[in-house]
Short mmCIF file of C-alpha atoms (C1' of nucleotides) in Angstrom, two decimals:
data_model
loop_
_atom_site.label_atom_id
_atom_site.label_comp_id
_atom_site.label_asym_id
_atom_site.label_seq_id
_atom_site.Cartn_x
_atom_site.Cartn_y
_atom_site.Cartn_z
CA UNK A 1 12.68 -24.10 -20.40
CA UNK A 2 10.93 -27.42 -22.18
CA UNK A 3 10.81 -28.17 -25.56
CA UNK A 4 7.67 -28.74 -27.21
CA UNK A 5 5.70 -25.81 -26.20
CA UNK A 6 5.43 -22.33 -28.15
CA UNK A 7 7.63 -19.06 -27.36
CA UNK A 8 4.36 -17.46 -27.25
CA UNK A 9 3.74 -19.92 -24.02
CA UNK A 10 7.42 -19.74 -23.03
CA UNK A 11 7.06 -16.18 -22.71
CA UNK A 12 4.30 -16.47 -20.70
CA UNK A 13 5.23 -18.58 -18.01
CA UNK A 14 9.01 -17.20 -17.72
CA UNK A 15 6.56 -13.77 -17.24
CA UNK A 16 4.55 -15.03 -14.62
CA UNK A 17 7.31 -15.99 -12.94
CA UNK A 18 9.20 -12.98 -13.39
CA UNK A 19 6.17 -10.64 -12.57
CA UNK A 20 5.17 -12.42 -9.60
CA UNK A 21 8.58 -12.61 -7.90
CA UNK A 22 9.98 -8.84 -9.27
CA UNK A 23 6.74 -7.12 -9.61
CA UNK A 24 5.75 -4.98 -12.64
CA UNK A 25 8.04 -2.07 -12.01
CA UNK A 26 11.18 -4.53 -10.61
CA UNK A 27 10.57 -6.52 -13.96
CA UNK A 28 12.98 -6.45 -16.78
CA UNK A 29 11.99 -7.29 -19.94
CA UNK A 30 15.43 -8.80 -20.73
CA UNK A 31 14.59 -11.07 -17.56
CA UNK A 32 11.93 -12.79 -18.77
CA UNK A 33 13.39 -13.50 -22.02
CA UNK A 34 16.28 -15.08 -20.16
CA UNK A 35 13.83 -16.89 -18.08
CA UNK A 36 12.27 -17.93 -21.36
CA UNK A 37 15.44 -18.48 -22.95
CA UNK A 38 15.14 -16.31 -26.18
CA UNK A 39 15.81 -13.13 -27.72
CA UNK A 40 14.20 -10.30 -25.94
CA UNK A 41 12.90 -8.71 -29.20
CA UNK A 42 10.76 -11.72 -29.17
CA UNK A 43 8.47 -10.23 -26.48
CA UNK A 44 7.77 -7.54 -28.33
CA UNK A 45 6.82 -9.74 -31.30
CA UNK A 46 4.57 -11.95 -29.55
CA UNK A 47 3.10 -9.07 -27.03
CA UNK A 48 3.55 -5.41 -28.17
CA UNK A 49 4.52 -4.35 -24.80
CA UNK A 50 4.98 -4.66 -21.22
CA UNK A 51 2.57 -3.48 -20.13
CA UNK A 52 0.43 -5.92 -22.64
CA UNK A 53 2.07 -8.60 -21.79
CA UNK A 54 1.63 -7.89 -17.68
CA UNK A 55 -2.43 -7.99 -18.97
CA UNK A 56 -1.97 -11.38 -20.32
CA UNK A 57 -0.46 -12.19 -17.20
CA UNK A 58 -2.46 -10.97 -14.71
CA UNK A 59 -6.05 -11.93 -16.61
CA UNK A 60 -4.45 -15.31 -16.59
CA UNK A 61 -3.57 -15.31 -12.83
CA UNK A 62 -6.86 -13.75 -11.79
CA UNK A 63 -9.20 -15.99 -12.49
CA UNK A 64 -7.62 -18.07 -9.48
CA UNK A 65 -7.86 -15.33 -6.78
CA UNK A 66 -11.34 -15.77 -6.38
CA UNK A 67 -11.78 -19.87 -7.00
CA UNK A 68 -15.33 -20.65 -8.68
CA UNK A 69 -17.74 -20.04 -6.19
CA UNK A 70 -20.71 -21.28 -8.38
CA UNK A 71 -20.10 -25.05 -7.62
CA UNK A 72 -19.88 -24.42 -4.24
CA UNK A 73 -22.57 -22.13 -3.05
CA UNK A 74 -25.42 -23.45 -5.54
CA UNK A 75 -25.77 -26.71 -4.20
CA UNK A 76 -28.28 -27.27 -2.35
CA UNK A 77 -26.68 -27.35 1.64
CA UNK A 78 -26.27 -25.56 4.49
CA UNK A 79 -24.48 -22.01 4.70
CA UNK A 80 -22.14 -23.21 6.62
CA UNK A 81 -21.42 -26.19 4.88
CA UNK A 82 -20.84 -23.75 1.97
CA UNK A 83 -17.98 -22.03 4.19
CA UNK A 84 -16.46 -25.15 5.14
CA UNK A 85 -16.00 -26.22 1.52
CA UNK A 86 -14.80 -22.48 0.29
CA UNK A 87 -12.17 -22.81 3.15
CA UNK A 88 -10.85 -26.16 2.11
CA UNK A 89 -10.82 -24.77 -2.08
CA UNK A 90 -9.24 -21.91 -1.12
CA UNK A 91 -6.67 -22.50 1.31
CA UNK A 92 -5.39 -25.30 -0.88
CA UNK A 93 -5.43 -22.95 -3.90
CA UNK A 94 -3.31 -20.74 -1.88
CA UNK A 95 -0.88 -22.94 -0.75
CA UNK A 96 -0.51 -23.98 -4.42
CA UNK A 97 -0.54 -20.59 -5.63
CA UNK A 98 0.81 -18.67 -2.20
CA UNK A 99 2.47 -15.23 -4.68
CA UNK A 100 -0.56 -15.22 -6.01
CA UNK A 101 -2.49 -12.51 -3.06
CA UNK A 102 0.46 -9.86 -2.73
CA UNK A 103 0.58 -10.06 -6.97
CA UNK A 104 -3.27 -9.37 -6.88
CA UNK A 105 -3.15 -6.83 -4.42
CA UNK A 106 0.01 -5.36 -5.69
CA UNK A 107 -2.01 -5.17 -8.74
CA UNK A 108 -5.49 -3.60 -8.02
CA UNK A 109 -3.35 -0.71 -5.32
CA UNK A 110 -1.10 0.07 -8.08
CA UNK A 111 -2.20 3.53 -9.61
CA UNK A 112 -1.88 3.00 -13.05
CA UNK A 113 -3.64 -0.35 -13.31
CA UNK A 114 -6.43 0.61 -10.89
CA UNK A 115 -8.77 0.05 -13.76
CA UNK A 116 -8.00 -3.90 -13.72
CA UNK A 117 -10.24 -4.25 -10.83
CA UNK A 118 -12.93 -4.83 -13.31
CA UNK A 119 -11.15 -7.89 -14.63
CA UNK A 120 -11.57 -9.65 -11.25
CA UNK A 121 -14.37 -12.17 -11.47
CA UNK A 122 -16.22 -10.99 -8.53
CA UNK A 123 -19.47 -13.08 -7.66
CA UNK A 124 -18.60 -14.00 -4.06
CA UNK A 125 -19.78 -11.44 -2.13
CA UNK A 126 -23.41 -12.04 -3.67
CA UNK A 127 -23.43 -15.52 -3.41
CA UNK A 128 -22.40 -15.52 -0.09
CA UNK A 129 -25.06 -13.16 0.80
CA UNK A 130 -27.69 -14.28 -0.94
CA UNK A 131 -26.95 -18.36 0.66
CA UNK A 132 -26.24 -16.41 4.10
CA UNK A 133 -29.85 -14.82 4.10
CA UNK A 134 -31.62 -18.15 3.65
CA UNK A 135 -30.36 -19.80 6.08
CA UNK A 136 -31.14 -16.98 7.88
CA UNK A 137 -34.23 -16.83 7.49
CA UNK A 138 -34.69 -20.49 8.39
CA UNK A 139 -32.45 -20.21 11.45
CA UNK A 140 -29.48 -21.66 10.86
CA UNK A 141 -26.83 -19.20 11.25
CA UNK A 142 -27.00 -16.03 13.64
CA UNK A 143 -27.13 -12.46 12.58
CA UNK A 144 -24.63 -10.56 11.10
CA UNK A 145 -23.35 -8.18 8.54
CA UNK A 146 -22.52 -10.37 5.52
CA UNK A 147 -19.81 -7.95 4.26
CA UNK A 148 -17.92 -7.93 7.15
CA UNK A 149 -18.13 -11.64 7.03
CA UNK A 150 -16.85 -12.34 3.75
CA UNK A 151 -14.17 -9.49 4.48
CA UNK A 152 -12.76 -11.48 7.79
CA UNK A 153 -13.48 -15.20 6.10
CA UNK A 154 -11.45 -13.72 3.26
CA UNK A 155 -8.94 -12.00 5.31
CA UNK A 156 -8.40 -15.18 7.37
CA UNK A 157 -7.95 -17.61 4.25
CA UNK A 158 -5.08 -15.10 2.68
CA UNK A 159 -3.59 -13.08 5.54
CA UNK A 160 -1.25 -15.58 6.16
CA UNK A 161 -0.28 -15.74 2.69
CA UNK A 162 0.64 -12.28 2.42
CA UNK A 163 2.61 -12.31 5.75
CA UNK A 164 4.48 -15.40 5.43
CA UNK A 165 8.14 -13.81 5.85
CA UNK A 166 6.84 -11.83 9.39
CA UNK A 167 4.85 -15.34 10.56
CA UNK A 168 7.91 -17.50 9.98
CA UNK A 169 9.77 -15.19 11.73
CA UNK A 170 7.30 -14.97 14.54
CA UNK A 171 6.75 -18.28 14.99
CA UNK A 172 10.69 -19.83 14.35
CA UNK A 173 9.17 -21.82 11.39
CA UNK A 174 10.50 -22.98 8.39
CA UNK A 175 8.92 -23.83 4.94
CA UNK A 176 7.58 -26.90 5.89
CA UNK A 177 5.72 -25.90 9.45
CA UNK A 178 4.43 -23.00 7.46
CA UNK A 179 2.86 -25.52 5.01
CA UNK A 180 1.47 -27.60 8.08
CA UNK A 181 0.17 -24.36 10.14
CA UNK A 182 -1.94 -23.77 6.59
CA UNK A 183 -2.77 -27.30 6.56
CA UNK A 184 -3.59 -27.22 10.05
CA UNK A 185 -5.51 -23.77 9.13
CA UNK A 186 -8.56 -25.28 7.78
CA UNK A 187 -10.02 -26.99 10.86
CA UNK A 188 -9.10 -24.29 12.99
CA UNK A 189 -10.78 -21.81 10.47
CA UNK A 190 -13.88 -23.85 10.50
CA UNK A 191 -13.82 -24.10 14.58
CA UNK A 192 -14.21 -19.97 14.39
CA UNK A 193 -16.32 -19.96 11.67
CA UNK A 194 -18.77 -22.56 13.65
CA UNK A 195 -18.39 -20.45 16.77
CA UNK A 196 -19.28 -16.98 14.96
CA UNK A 197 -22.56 -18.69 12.72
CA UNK A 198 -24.07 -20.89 15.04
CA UNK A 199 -27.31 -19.06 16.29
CA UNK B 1 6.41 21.94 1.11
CA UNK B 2 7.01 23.55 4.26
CA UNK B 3 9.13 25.76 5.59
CA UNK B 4 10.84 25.77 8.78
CA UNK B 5 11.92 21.83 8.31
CA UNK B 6 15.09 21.19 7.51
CA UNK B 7 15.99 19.70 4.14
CA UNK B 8 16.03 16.47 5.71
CA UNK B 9 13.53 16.61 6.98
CA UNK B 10 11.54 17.20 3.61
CA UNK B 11 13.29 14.44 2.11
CA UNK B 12 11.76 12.16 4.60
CA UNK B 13 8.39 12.96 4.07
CA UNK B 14 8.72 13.52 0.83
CA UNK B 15 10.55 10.03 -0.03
CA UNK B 16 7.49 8.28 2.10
CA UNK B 17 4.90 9.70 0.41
CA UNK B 18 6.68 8.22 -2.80
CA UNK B 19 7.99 4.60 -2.03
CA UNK B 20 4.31 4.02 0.01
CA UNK B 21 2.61 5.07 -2.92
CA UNK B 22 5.21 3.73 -5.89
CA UNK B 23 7.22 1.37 -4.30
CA UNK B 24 10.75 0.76 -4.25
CA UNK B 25 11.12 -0.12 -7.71
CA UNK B 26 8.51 2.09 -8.71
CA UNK B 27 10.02 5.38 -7.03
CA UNK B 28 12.42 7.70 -8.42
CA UNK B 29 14.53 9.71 -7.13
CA UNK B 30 13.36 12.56 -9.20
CA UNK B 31 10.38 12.25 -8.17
CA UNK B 32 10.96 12.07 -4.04
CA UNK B 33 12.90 15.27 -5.32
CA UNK B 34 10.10 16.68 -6.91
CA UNK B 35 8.14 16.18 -4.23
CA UNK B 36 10.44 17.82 -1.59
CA UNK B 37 11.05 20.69 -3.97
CA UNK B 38 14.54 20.46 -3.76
CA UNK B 39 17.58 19.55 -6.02
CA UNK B 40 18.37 15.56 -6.80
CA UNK B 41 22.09 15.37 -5.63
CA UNK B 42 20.66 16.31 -2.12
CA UNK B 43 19.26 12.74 -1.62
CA UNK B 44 22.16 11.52 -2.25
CA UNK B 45 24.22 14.39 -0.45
CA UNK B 46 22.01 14.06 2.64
CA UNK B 47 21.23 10.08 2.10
CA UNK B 48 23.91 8.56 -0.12
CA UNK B 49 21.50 5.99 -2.11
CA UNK B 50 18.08 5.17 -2.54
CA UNK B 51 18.84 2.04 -0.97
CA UNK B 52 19.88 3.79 2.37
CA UNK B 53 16.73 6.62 2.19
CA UNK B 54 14.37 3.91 1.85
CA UNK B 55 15.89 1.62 4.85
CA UNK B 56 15.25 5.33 6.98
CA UNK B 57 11.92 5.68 5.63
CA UNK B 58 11.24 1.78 6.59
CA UNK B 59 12.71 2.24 9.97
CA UNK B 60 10.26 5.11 10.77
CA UNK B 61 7.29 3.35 9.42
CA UNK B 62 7.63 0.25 10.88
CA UNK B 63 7.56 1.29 14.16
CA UNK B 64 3.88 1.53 13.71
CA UNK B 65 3.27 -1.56 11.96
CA UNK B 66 3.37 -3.05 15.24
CA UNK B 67 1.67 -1.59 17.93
CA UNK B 68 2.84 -0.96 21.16
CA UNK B 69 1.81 -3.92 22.75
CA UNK B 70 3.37 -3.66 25.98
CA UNK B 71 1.07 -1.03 27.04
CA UNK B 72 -1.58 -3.31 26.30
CA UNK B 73 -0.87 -6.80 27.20
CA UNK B 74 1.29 -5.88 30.39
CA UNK B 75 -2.23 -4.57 31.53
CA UNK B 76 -3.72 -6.65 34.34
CA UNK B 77 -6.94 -7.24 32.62
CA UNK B 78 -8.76 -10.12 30.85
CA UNK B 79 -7.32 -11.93 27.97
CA UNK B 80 -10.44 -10.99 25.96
CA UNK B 81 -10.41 -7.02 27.04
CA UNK B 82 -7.03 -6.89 25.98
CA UNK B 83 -7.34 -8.21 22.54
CA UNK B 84 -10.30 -5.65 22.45
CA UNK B 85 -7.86 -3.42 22.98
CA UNK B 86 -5.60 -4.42 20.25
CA UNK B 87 -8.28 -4.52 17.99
CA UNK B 88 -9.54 -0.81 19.04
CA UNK B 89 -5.98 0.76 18.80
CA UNK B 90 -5.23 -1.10 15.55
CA UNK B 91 -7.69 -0.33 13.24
CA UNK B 92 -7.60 3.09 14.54
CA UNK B 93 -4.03 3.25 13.49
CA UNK B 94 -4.65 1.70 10.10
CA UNK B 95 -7.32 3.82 9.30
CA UNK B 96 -4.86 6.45 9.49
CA UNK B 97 -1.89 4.77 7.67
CA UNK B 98 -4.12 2.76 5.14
CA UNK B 99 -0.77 2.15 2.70
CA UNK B 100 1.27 1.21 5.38
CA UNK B 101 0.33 -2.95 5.46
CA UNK B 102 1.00 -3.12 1.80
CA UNK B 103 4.52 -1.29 2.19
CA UNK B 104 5.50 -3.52 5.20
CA UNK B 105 3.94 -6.67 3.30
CA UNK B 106 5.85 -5.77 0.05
CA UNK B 107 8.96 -5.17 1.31
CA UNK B 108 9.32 -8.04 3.75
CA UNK B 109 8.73 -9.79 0.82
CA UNK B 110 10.94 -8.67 -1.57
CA UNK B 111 13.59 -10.78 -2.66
CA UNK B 112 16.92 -8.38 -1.64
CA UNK B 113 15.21 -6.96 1.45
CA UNK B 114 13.99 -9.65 3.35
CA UNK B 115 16.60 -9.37 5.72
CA UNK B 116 14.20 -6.07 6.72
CA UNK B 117 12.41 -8.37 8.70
CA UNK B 118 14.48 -8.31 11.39
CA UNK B 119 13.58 -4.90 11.82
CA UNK B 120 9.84 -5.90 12.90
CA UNK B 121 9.51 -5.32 16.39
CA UNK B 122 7.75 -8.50 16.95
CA UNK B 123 6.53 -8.63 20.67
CA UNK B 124 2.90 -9.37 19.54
CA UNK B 125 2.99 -13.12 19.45
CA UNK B 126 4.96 -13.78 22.68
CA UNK B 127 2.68 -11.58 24.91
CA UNK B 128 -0.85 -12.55 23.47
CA UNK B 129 0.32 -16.29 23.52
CA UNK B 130 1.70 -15.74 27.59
CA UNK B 131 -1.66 -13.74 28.84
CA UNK B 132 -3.87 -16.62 26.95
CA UNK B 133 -2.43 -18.82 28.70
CA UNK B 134 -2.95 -17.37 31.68
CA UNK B 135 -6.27 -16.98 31.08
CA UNK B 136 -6.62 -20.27 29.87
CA UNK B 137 -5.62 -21.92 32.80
CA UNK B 138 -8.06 -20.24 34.70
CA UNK B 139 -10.59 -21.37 32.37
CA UNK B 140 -11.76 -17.73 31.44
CA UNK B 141 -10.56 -18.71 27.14
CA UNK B 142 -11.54 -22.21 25.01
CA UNK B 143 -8.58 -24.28 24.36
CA UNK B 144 -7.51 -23.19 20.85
CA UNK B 145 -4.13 -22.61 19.23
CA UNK B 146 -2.35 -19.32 20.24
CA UNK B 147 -0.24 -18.97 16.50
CA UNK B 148 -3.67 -19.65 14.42
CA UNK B 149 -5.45 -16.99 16.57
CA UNK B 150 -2.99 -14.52 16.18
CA UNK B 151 -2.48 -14.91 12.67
CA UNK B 152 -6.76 -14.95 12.49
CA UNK B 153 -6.54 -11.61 14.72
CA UNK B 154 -4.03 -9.52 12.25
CA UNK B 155 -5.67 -10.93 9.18
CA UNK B 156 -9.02 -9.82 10.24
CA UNK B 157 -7.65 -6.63 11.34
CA UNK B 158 -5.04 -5.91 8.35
CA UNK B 159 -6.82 -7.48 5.29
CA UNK B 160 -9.31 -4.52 4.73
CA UNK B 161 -6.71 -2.28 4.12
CA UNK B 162 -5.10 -4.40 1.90
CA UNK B 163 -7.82 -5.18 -0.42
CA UNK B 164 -9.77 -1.85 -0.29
CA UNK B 165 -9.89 -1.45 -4.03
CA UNK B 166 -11.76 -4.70 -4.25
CA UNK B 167 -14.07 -3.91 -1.52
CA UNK B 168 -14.96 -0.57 -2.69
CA UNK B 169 -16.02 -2.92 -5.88
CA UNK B 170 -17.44 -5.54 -4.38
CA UNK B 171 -19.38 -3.62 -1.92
CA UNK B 172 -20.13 -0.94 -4.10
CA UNK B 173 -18.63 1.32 -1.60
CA UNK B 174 -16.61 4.85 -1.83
CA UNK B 175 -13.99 5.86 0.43
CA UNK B 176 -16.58 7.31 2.91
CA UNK B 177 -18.54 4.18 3.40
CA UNK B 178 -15.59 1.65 3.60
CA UNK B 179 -14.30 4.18 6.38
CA UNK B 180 -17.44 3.38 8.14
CA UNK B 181 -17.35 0.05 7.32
CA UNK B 182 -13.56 -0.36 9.44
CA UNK B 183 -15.38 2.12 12.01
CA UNK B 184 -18.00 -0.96 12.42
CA UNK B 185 -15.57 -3.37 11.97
CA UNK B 186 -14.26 -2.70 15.17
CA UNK B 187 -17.87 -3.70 17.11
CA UNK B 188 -17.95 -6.77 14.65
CA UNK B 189 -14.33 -8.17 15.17
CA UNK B 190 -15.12 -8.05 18.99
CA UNK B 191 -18.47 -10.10 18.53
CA UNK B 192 -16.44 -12.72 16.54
CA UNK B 193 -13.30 -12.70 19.19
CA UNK B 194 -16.05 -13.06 22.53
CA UNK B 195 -17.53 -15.96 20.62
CA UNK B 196 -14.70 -17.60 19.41
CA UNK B 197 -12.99 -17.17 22.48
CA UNK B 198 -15.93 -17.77 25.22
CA UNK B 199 -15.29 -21.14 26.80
"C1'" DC C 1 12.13 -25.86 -55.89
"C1'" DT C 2 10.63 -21.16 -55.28
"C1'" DT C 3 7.98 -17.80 -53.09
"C1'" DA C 4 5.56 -15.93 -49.38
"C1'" DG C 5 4.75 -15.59 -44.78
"C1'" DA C 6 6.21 -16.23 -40.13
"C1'" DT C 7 9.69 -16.23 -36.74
"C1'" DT C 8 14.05 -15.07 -34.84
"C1'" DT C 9 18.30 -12.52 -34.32
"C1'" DA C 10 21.65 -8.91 -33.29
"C1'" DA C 11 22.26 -4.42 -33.35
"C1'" DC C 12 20.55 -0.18 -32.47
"C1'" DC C 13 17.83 3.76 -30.29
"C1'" DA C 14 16.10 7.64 -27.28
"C1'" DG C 15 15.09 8.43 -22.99
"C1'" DA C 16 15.30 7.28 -18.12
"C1'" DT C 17 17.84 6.21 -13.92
"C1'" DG C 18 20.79 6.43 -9.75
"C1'" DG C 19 24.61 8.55 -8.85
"C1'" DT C 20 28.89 11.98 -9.31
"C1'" DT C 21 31.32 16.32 -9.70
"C1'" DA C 22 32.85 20.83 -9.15
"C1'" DA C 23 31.44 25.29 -8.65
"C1'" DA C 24 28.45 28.50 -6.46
"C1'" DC C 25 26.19 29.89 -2.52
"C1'" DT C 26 25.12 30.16 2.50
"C1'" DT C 27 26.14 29.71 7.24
"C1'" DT C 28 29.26 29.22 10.95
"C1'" DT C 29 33.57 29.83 13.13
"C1'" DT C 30 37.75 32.22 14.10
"C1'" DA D 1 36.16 40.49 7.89
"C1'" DA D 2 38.06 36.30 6.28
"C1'" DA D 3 38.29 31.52 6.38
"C1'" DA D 4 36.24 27.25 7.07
"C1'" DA D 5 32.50 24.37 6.95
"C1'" DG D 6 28.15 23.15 5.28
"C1'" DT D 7 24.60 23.21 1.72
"C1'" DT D 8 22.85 23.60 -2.83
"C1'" DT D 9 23.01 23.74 -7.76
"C1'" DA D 10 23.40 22.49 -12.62
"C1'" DA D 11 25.62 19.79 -15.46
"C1'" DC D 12 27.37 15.55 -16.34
"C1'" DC D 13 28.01 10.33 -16.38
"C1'" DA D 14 27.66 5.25 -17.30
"C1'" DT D 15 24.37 2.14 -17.43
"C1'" DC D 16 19.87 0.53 -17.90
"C1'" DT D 17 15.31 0.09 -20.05
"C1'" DG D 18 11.46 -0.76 -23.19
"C1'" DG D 19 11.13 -0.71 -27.63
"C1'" DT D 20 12.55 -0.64 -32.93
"C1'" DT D 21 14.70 -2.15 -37.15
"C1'" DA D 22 16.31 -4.75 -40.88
"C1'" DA D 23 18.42 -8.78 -42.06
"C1'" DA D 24 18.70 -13.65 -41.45
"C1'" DT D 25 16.47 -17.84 -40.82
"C1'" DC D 26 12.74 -21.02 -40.70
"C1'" DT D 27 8.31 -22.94 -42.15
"C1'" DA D 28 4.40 -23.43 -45.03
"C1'" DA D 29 2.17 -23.08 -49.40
"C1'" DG D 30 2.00 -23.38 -54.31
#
DNA sequence: CTTAGATTTAACCAGATGGTTAAACTTTTT
DNA sequence: AAAAAGTTTAACCATCTGGTTAAATCTAAG
C-alpha cells in the first residue's frame, strides 16, 4: 500500500479490491484492512459499516458500467457510426475493468441491495433509441426492436467478460489470447452489427 | 416441504433454492435447514460440509447449463437451422432456470472453485465450430470466426437473464413483459443469426 | 507549550457460523 | 421380540464476524 495517500483512500481501494474478488458476503472486514494495511477498527471510523462502505464502493465502480454515452451518441453521425464507437469505449473499458460486469450484476441480483439499481446511470437505452429512430426514418439502418438491440449489443460487449473462466477453457486459451480474442472482438462485433443494421 | 421425498432429497432442493438465490458465501446452513424443515446436523449427517452439498447441488445444475447439444448438432440439417435450434431450446430453458447463468457464472469464477470448471460439459464449441465448417465449405455460411460467433451466440442468449434487474429498469418492464420480451427474443436472435450468417 | 480535535490502536463484545457429539428415536434385520 | 442399523434431535463447540470502546498517539490551533 503507497505512502502519500489517505487511509480514507487506502481503505477504499484495498475494498474494491477485496469486494470485487470476494464479493460482499465472501468479504471480511479484517481483509480489507490487511489489504489496506491498518487496523480494522479504522473502517469503522472512516465508514460506519460494511455495508456503507460496499455503497462507497459500488457508486464509485458504477459509474464505469455504463461508459458516458453523451459524447458519443450526440454528435452529429450516423447510428451506426455511434455503435462502432460505443463498441470500441466499451470493450476497452472492459478489458481494463474485466471484474467489473459479474460485481455489477452480482450487485443489482443480490436481494438486499436490489434498491441500488437506481444508482446506475442509465441513459443508454434512450439515446440509443432516440439516434436509432432517426436514422430510421432517413433510411439508414433497417427495422428493428431497439430494446432487443441494445440488450444483444450489450450482451455481446460483456458476455465474454462474465464467462472468461468457461471461454478459456473452451477455447485452450490463456490470459493473453483472451486479451487478443477481445481485441480481436471489436471488428468482428462491428462486422455483425453492419450485417444486422444495414437496410 | 413435501412428503414422500426422502430427507435427501429435501436437502437438495432445499440447499438449491438457497445457494442460487444467496450464494455460497451468502447461504447458511441454517437456512438450507430451514428451508427443508429439518434439523442442521442432517446436512452434515447426510452431506458432511457445505462445501460437499454445494459441489452436489452444482453437479445437478450444471447439467443444464449446457444443453444437450448432441441432439442438435449431430442433426443432418443446415448450419443455420441448427443454431435456430440452439437458440429455441435455450432460451426456453433459461426462461425456466432464470438464476441459473449467474450461479454457473459466479461460481466458475470464484477464486477456490474454479477448478468447478472442469465440470462444464463443454461440447458446444467443438460441434458448432465442425458443422460451420461444413457448411462453410459448401458455401451455405460467410467466412467469419467460429470462437467470436459462439461467444456472440451465448452472450446474446445468456445476457438477459443476467441483467434482468437492469432491464426491467431500463425498459420500464415487470416480470410479465421481460418474459415476453425473451419470448420475442427468440424471433429476433434468428433475424440477427440469418443475416449475420447469410453469405 | 498546552489544549483541543482528529486519528489510530489493541482489546473486547455479542451473536453468527459450520460443524460435532451423544442420546433418543425409528426402521430393518435376525 | 430383541438387536442392529439407520436417522434424527438438541445441545454444544471453537472460531469467526462486524462492530464497539477507551486509551494512546498524532496533528492542528491558540
Amino acid at each position: 500500500m503507497e505512502e502519500g495517500i489517505s487511509t480514507e483512500e487506502k481503505i477504499l481501494k484495498a475494498a474494491e479490491e477485496v469486494f470485487i474478488r470476494d464479493g460482499y458476503d465472501g468479504s471480511r472486514m479484517q481483509d480489507i484492512a490487511d489489504v489496506a494495511g491498518i487496523n480494522k477498527a479504522l473502517l469503522h471510523y472512516y465508514f460506519r459499516s460494511k455495508d456503507k462502505l460496499f455503497e462507497k464502493v459500488f457508486d464509485a465502480k458504477i459509474q464505469g458500467f455504463f461508459p458516458q454515452v453523451d459524447e458519443v451518441f450526440n454528435q452529429d453521425i450516423l447510428f451506426i457510426d455511434k455503435i462502432y464507437f460505443f463498441i470500441e469505449g466499451y470493450i476497452e473499458l472492459l478489458r481494463k475493468n474485466p471484474y467489473l460486469p459479474l460485481f455489477v450484476l452480482n450487485t443489482v441480483n443480490s436481494k438486499d441491495k436490489s434498491e441500488f439499481i437506481k444508482k446506475l446511470p442509465i441513459q443508454l437505452s434512450r439515446k440509443v433509441a432516440e439516434s436509432y429512430q432517426t436514422d430510421l426514418k432517413k433510411g439508414r439502418v433497417r427495422m428493428l426492436n431497439p430494446a432487443q438491440f441494445i440488450i444483444s449489443l450489450m450482451g455481446m460487449c460483456i458476455f465474454p467478460f462474465l464467462a472468461k473462466p468457461i471461454l478459456l477453457d473452451m477455447f485452450q486459451a490463456d490470459n493473453v489470447t483472451f486479451d487478443a480474442l477481445m481485441q480481436d472482438r471489436i471488428q468482428e462485433l462491428k462486422t455483425y452489427i453492419k450485417l444486422i443494421l444495414q437496410p
